[in-house]
Amino acid sequence: MNPPPAPHGIFRAVRAVRAVALAAAVCLTVTGCSVFGGSESDSDTDTSGAPGGGMKVALIAHGAEGDAFWDLVRRGAEAAAAKDGIELTFVSDPDAEGQAALVREATADKVDGIAVTLAKPQAMRGAVAAARAAGIPVVGLNSGIDAWKAQGLLGFFGQDESVAGRALGDELDARSAEHAMCVIHERGNVAMEARCAGVRKTFGGRTENLYVDGTDMDAVTDAIAAKLRQDPTIDEVVTLGAQFALAAVDSVDDSGSKAQVATFDLNKDLVKAVKNGDIQFAVDQQPYLQGYLAVDGLWLYRSNGNISGGGVAPVLTGPAFVTRKNIAGIAEFAADGTR
């Protein structure tokens, strides 16, 4: 177990890691510190008296540019950082090598804690090990529920994707579906593969995977529509992200298919689609909560020696089913950008 580290210098992300990494790594800091640098001269925020005052945390994700899911993760992380008096840097790179480089840069800059996603665990192994060897506590979130313990992380905050997939498969059976197409928008992402594998385990009908390029929404829409035209027996399209579900609705219309659309994940636009029946239901893993708990977990470890889940069990944030029956109670939070 890593001992709580003393405060050090701010994480300065490498700007040249990848141009596509959310505009060369989308970055954010809170509590009055400028991005990749020292304190802003016009800031009068003083967190030195707070229990986590002066603590610097880097949240390093694998999200691609334009994916609104990660805005929810970031907002949750921001809320925890503001509460705990933490200086937070949020960076993301969909390329595994780029993400690993960001972890190494955070380690070199001696941050006080790292929260990281493990969508491609093997690619992250060396960078995570280096951070731990430097005495930096590391927690996982969102992706990598089967890898976080093996890599020595303090804890994990997210959804068991296999469990979520099996739950969705059961729901498809309850709705009398017969042929499901699971749309994977990022090859090699272990969480996405686990979701579709989970569906296949419990769904009594036929399940097949369709791989698409999630960075090109027009291509996603065209690929789904083409498959629906090719095979009219497909009566259920299962997507792994809110924006892809909305694209699938267009694909169904374009192809003349009678297939229904269900999805993992949620955003405010999807809420409307569930309300009007364009989307049957969503399996929400609560990304805002993932970001919040990951940052807060690092603060609790430093300020009180707490280890969420005892270091042996993940802290689950899903699956939570969102349907027309309960959408009204969630809509206002989605509108605020927190669900």
Short mmCIF file of C-alpha atoms in Angstrom, two decimals:
data_model
loop_
_atom_site.label_atom_id
_atom_site.label_comp_id
_atom_site.label_asym_id
_atom_site.label_seq_id
_atom_site.Cartn_x
_atom_site.Cartn_y
_atom_site.Cartn_z
CA MET A 1 0.00 0.00 0.00
CA ASN A 2 1.39 3.41 -0.89
CA PRO A 3 1.77 5.85 2.04
CA PRO A 4 -0.07 9.16 1.65
CA PRO A 5 2.38 11.42 -0.19
CA ALA A 6 3.37 14.94 0.75
CA PRO A 7 2.18 17.79 -1.52
CA HIS A 8 4.34 18.43 -4.58
CA GLY A 9 4.31 20.45 -7.78
CA ILE A 10 1.39 20.64 -10.21
CA PHE A 11 0.89 18.16 -13.02
CA ARG A 12 1.95 19.72 -16.31
CA ALA A 13 0.55 17.60 -19.13
CA VAL A 14 2.56 17.05 -22.31
CA ARG A 15 0.80 19.14 -24.94
CA ALA A 16 2.28 17.20 -27.81
CA VAL A 17 1.12 13.72 -26.81
CA ARG A 18 -1.59 13.54 -29.49
CA ALA A 19 -3.38 16.23 -31.42
CA VAL A 20 -6.60 14.24 -31.36
CA ALA A 21 -6.60 13.78 -27.60
CA LEU A 22 -9.52 16.06 -26.88
CA ALA A 23 -7.81 18.98 -28.58
CA ALA A 24 -4.34 17.74 -27.62
CA ALA A 25 -5.54 16.46 -24.25
CA VAL A 26 -8.52 18.34 -22.92
CA CYS A 27 -7.37 19.72 -19.61
CA LEU A 28 -8.94 21.41 -16.68
CA THR A 29 -7.84 22.59 -13.25
CA VAL A 30 -9.98 23.83 -10.39
CA THR A 31 -9.34 25.70 -7.13
CA GLY A 32 -7.71 28.66 -8.83
CA CYS A 33 -4.78 27.12 -10.63
CA SER A 34 -4.09 27.67 -14.32
CA VAL A 35 -3.88 24.73 -16.69
CA PHE A 36 -0.42 23.07 -16.66
CA GLY A 37 1.12 25.85 -14.62
CA GLY A 38 1.20 27.75 -11.38
CA SER A 39 -1.47 29.78 -9.70
CA GLU A 40 -3.34 32.40 -11.64
CA SER A 41 -2.36 35.88 -10.60
CA ASP A 42 -5.97 37.06 -10.40
CA SER A 43 -7.16 34.18 -8.23
CA ASP A 44 -8.03 34.85 -4.60
CA THR A 45 -8.98 31.25 -3.81
CA ASP A 46 -7.24 29.97 -0.69
CA THR A 47 -7.54 26.26 0.05
CA SER A 48 -4.50 25.98 2.30
CA GLY A 49 -6.69 25.61 5.38
CA ALA A 50 -8.81 22.82 3.95
CA PRO A 51 -8.04 19.19 4.88
CA GLY A 52 -6.92 18.55 1.29
CA GLY A 53 -5.52 22.03 0.76
CA GLY A 54 -2.57 21.96 -1.62
CA MET A 55 -3.31 18.40 -2.75
CA LYS A 56 -2.91 17.92 -6.48
CA VAL A 57 -4.75 15.16 -8.32
CA ALA A 58 -4.66 14.12 -11.98
CA LEU A 59 -7.62 12.29 -13.50
CA ILE A 60 -6.42 10.62 -16.69
CA ALA A 61 -9.11 9.14 -18.92
CA HIS A 62 -9.33 7.50 -22.34
CA GLY A 63 -12.25 9.48 -23.77
CA ALA A 64 -12.28 10.73 -27.35
CA GLU A 65 -12.96 14.27 -28.47
CA GLY A 66 -16.66 15.13 -28.53
CA ASP A 67 -17.77 12.30 -26.24
CA ALA A 68 -20.17 13.97 -23.79
CA PHE A 69 -19.89 11.03 -21.39
CA TRP A 70 -16.57 12.34 -20.15
CA ASP A 71 -18.04 15.77 -19.43
CA LEU A 72 -20.14 14.04 -16.77
CA VAL A 73 -17.08 12.32 -15.29
CA ARG A 74 -15.23 15.64 -15.27
CA ARG A 75 -18.08 17.50 -13.57
CA GLY A 76 -18.24 14.93 -10.82
CA ALA A 77 -14.49 15.16 -10.32
CA GLU A 78 -14.73 18.96 -10.23
CA ALA A 79 -17.40 18.85 -7.55
CA ALA A 80 -15.31 16.60 -5.32
CA ALA A 81 -12.19 18.70 -5.90
CA ALA A 82 -14.03 21.90 -4.98
CA LYS A 83 -15.39 20.29 -1.80
CA ASP A 84 -12.05 18.86 -0.75
CA GLY A 85 -9.83 21.81 -1.63
CA ILE A 86 -8.01 19.84 -4.32
CA GLU A 87 -6.22 21.21 -7.35
CA LEU A 88 -7.51 18.94 -10.12
CA THR A 89 -6.14 18.37 -13.60
CA PHE A 90 -8.32 16.39 -16.02
CA VAL A 91 -6.71 15.02 -19.18
CA SER A 92 -7.80 12.43 -21.70
CA ASP A 93 -6.33 10.57 -24.66
CA PRO A 94 -8.15 7.79 -26.58
CA ASP A 95 -4.82 6.36 -27.70
CA ALA A 96 -3.48 3.93 -25.09
CA GLU A 97 0.14 5.00 -25.58
CA GLY A 98 -0.86 8.64 -25.24
CA GLN A 99 -2.83 7.94 -22.08
CA ALA A 100 0.12 6.04 -20.59
CA ALA A 101 2.38 8.98 -21.43
CA LEU A 102 0.06 11.27 -19.50
CA VAL A 103 0.32 9.01 -16.47
CA ARG A 104 4.11 9.10 -16.71
CA GLU A 105 4.05 12.89 -16.96
CA ALA A 106 1.83 13.12 -13.89
CA THR A 107 4.29 10.88 -12.06
CA ALA A 108 7.24 13.02 -13.12
CA ASP A 109 5.43 16.10 -11.85
CA LYS A 110 4.89 14.44 -8.46
CA VAL A 111 1.14 14.82 -8.14
CA ASP A 112 -0.39 13.64 -4.88
CA GLY A 113 -2.80 11.18 -6.48
CA ILE A 114 -3.82 9.75 -9.84
CA ALA A 115 -7.24 8.49 -10.93
CA VAL A 116 -7.03 6.52 -14.17
CA THR A 117 -9.21 4.50 -16.50
CA LEU A 118 -7.95 1.10 -17.66
CA ALA A 119 -9.79 0.59 -20.95
CA LYS A 120 -6.67 -1.14 -22.29
CA PRO A 121 -5.03 -2.49 -19.14
CA GLN A 122 -1.89 -3.99 -20.65
CA ALA A 123 -0.94 -0.72 -22.27
CA MET A 124 -1.26 1.08 -18.93
CA ARG A 125 0.55 -1.47 -16.77
CA GLY A 126 4.05 0.04 -16.95
CA ALA A 127 2.95 3.62 -16.38
CA VAL A 128 0.74 2.66 -13.43
CA ALA A 129 3.56 0.62 -11.89
CA ALA A 130 5.93 3.58 -12.21
CA ALA A 131 3.44 5.87 -10.45
CA ARG A 132 3.06 3.41 -7.60
CA ALA A 133 6.81 2.95 -7.34
CA ALA A 134 7.09 6.72 -6.95
CA GLY A 135 4.78 6.54 -3.94
CA ILE A 136 1.76 8.06 -5.69
CA PRO A 137 -1.58 6.49 -4.75
CA VAL A 138 -3.56 5.42 -7.80
CA VAL A 139 -7.26 4.57 -8.07
CA GLY A 140 -9.19 3.29 -11.06
CA LEU A 141 -12.52 4.37 -12.46
CA ASN A 142 -14.91 3.50 -15.27
CA SER A 143 -12.87 0.83 -17.09
CA GLY A 144 -10.69 -1.97 -15.80
CA ILE A 145 -12.74 -3.66 -13.10
CA ASP A 146 -10.95 -6.94 -13.85
CA ALA A 147 -7.49 -5.35 -13.84
CA TRP A 148 -7.30 -2.79 -11.03
CA LYS A 149 -6.35 -5.21 -8.24
CA ALA A 150 -3.71 -6.97 -10.33
CA GLN A 151 -2.11 -3.60 -11.05
CA GLY A 152 -2.08 -2.66 -7.36
CA LEU A 153 -4.57 0.21 -7.43
CA LEU A 154 -6.03 1.35 -4.11
CA GLY A 155 -9.62 1.06 -5.30
CA PHE A 156 -11.99 1.12 -8.23
CA PHE A 157 -15.16 3.12 -8.90
CA GLY A 158 -17.42 2.01 -11.70
CA GLN A 159 -19.75 -0.57 -13.12
CA ASP A 160 -19.19 -4.28 -13.51
CA GLU A 161 -19.72 -4.35 -17.24
CA SER A 162 -20.36 -8.06 -17.40
CA VAL A 163 -23.09 -7.75 -14.77
CA ALA A 164 -24.58 -4.79 -16.62
CA GLY A 165 -24.53 -6.70 -19.90
CA ARG A 166 -26.26 -9.69 -18.36
CA ALA A 167 -28.91 -7.43 -16.87
CA LEU A 168 -29.55 -5.89 -20.28
CA GLY A 169 -29.82 -9.34 -21.82
CA ASP A 170 -32.46 -10.28 -19.27
CA GLU A 171 -34.37 -7.11 -20.11
CA LEU A 172 -34.33 -7.95 -23.81
CA ASP A 173 -35.81 -11.35 -22.99
CA ALA A 174 -38.52 -9.65 -20.96
CA ARG A 175 -39.33 -7.52 -24.01
CA SER A 176 -39.48 -10.60 -26.29
CA ALA A 177 -36.59 -9.56 -28.53
CA GLU A 178 -35.13 -12.26 -30.78
CA HIS A 179 -32.03 -10.93 -32.57
CA ALA A 180 -29.80 -8.28 -30.99
CA MET A 181 -26.92 -6.40 -32.62
CA CYS A 182 -24.42 -4.99 -30.12
CA VAL A 183 -22.56 -2.00 -31.58
CA ILE A 184 -18.96 -1.63 -30.34
CA HIS A 185 -17.53 1.79 -31.16
CA GLU A 186 -13.95 1.27 -29.88
CA ARG A 187 -11.97 -1.86 -30.73
CA GLY A 188 -9.91 -3.33 -27.92
CA ASN A 189 -11.85 -1.61 -25.11
CA VAL A 190 -12.29 -4.33 -22.50
CA ALA A 191 -15.36 -2.70 -20.95
CA MET A 192 -17.24 -2.62 -24.23
CA GLU A 193 -16.38 -6.21 -25.05
CA ALA A 194 -17.55 -7.24 -21.56
CA ARG A 195 -20.89 -5.51 -22.03
CA CYS A 196 -21.69 -7.31 -25.25
CA ALA A 197 -20.40 -10.61 -23.88
CA GLY A 198 -22.70 -10.17 -20.89
CA VAL A 199 -25.68 -9.59 -23.16
CA ARG A 200 -24.84 -12.79 -25.02
CA LYS A 201 -24.68 -14.81 -21.78
CA THR A 202 -28.25 -14.13 -20.69
CA PHE A 203 -30.19 -13.14 -23.79
CA GLY A 204 -32.16 -16.09 -25.09
CA GLY A 205 -32.10 -14.89 -28.68
CA ARG A 206 -29.25 -14.38 -31.12
CA THR A 207 -26.55 -11.78 -30.43
CA GLU A 208 -23.92 -10.45 -32.83
CA ASN A 209 -21.39 -7.65 -32.60
CA LEU A 210 -20.95 -4.81 -35.07
CA TYR A 211 -17.68 -2.86 -34.90
CA VAL A 212 -17.81 0.79 -35.97
CA ASP A 213 -15.52 3.82 -35.86
CA GLY A 214 -16.83 5.82 -32.93
CA THR A 215 -14.88 8.92 -33.95
CA ASP A 216 -16.99 9.31 -37.12
CA MET A 217 -20.69 9.58 -36.31
CA ASP A 218 -21.76 9.63 -39.97
CA ALA A 219 -19.90 6.38 -40.49
CA VAL A 220 -21.56 4.91 -37.40
CA THR A 221 -25.03 5.79 -38.68
CA ASP A 222 -24.28 4.41 -42.14
CA ALA A 223 -22.78 1.17 -40.82
CA ILE A 224 -25.74 0.42 -38.56
CA ALA A 225 -28.23 1.24 -41.32
CA ALA A 226 -26.38 -0.96 -43.80
CA LYS A 227 -26.43 -3.91 -41.41
CA LEU A 228 -30.14 -3.45 -40.72
CA ARG A 229 -30.89 -3.44 -44.45
CA GLN A 230 -28.75 -6.54 -44.91
CA ASP A 231 -30.45 -8.47 -42.09
CA PRO A 232 -34.08 -7.55 -41.41
CA THR A 233 -34.30 -10.16 -38.64
CA ILE A 234 -32.40 -7.81 -36.30
CA ASP A 235 -35.07 -6.48 -33.96
CA GLU A 236 -32.85 -4.87 -31.31
CA VAL A 237 -29.90 -2.51 -31.65
CA VAL A 238 -27.82 -2.26 -28.47
CA THR A 239 -25.37 0.65 -28.34
CA LEU A 240 -22.68 1.37 -25.75
CA GLY A 241 -23.02 5.13 -25.48
CA ALA A 242 -25.79 7.71 -25.52
CA GLN A 243 -24.76 9.51 -28.69
CA PHE A 244 -24.47 6.19 -30.52
CA ALA A 245 -28.00 5.29 -29.48
CA LEU A 246 -29.28 8.53 -30.97
CA ALA A 247 -27.35 7.76 -34.15
CA ALA A 248 -28.90 4.29 -34.19
CA VAL A 249 -32.38 5.82 -34.09
CA ASP A 250 -31.52 7.64 -37.33
CA SER A 251 -30.11 4.39 -38.74
CA VAL A 252 -33.36 2.56 -38.03
CA ASP A 253 -35.32 5.30 -39.79
CA ASP A 254 -32.94 5.39 -42.76
CA SER A 255 -33.02 1.64 -43.24
CA GLY A 256 -36.75 1.20 -42.86
CA SER A 257 -36.10 -1.33 -40.08
CA LYS A 258 -38.54 -2.02 -37.28
CA ALA A 259 -35.75 -2.66 -34.78
CA GLN A 260 -35.86 -1.12 -31.31
CA VAL A 261 -32.90 0.67 -29.73
CA ALA A 262 -31.56 0.18 -26.21
CA THR A 263 -28.32 1.53 -24.84
CA PHE A 264 -25.78 1.81 -22.11
CA ASP A 265 -25.17 5.29 -20.66
CA LEU A 266 -27.23 8.43 -20.50
CA ASN A 267 -27.20 12.13 -21.34
CA LYS A 268 -29.78 14.91 -21.54
CA ASP A 269 -30.55 14.29 -25.21
CA LEU A 270 -31.11 10.61 -24.54
CA VAL A 271 -33.54 11.50 -21.76
CA LYS A 272 -35.80 13.07 -24.36
CA ALA A 273 -35.51 10.00 -26.58
CA VAL A 274 -36.51 7.71 -23.70
CA LYS A 275 -39.43 9.99 -22.88
CA ASN A 276 -40.80 9.90 -26.43
CA GLY A 277 -40.14 6.19 -26.91
CA ASP A 278 -37.38 6.43 -29.52
CA ILE A 279 -35.08 4.64 -27.07
CA GLN A 280 -36.51 1.72 -25.06
CA PHE A 281 -34.24 2.14 -22.04
CA ALA A 282 -30.73 3.05 -20.90
CA VAL A 283 -28.37 1.32 -18.48
CA ASP A 284 -26.80 4.16 -16.52
CA GLN A 285 -23.39 3.67 -14.86
CA GLN A 286 -23.54 7.18 -13.34
CA PRO A 287 -20.32 8.71 -14.71
CA TYR A 288 -20.68 11.85 -12.57
CA LEU A 289 -20.53 9.60 -9.52
CA GLN A 290 -17.47 7.81 -10.88
CA GLY A 291 -15.51 11.05 -11.22
CA TYR A 292 -16.68 12.30 -7.84
CA LEU A 293 -15.84 9.14 -5.94
CA ALA A 294 -12.44 8.70 -7.57
CA VAL A 295 -11.25 12.17 -6.56
CA ASP A 296 -12.91 12.04 -3.16
CA GLY A 297 -11.43 8.58 -2.57
CA LEU A 298 -7.92 9.93 -3.07
CA TRP A 299 -8.66 12.80 -0.68
CA LEU A 300 -10.03 10.42 1.96
CA TYR A 301 -6.94 8.26 1.65
CA ARG A 302 -4.63 11.20 2.14
CA SER A 303 -6.62 12.96 4.88
CA ASN A 304 -7.82 9.95 6.86
CA GLY A 305 -6.14 6.79 5.54
CA ASN A 306 -9.44 5.45 4.15
CA ILE A 307 -9.43 2.90 1.32
CA SER A 308 -12.75 2.60 -0.48
CA GLY A 309 -13.89 -0.99 -0.83
CA GLY A 310 -11.10 -2.00 1.53
CA GLY A 311 -8.82 -2.41 -1.47
CA VAL A 312 -10.44 -5.76 -2.25
CA ALA A 313 -13.83 -4.91 -3.75
CA PRO A 314 -14.88 -2.31 -6.33
CA VAL A 315 -17.31 0.46 -5.44
CA LEU A 316 -20.13 -0.09 -7.94
CA THR A 317 -21.93 2.84 -9.56
CA GLY A 318 -24.27 0.79 -11.76
CA PRO A 319 -26.17 -0.68 -13.46
CA ALA A 320 -29.17 1.59 -12.97
CA PHE A 321 -31.98 1.14 -15.51
CA VAL A 322 -33.62 4.28 -16.90
CA THR A 323 -37.00 3.76 -18.56
CA ARG A 324 -40.11 5.77 -19.34
CA LYS A 325 -41.38 4.80 -15.88
CA ASN A 326 -38.64 6.56 -13.93
CA ILE A 327 -37.28 9.09 -16.42
CA ALA A 328 -39.17 12.02 -14.89
CA GLY A 329 -37.15 11.81 -11.68
CA ILE A 330 -33.85 11.83 -13.56
CA ALA A 331 -34.62 14.43 -16.24
CA GLU A 332 -33.86 17.49 -14.12
CA PHE A 333 -30.44 16.14 -13.15
CA ALA A 334 -29.66 15.29 -16.76
CA ALA A 335 -30.63 18.83 -17.76
CA ASP A 336 -28.11 20.14 -15.22
CA GLY A 337 -25.39 17.97 -16.76
CA THR A 338 -24.92 15.61 -13.82
CA ARG A 339 -26.75 12.47 -15.10
#
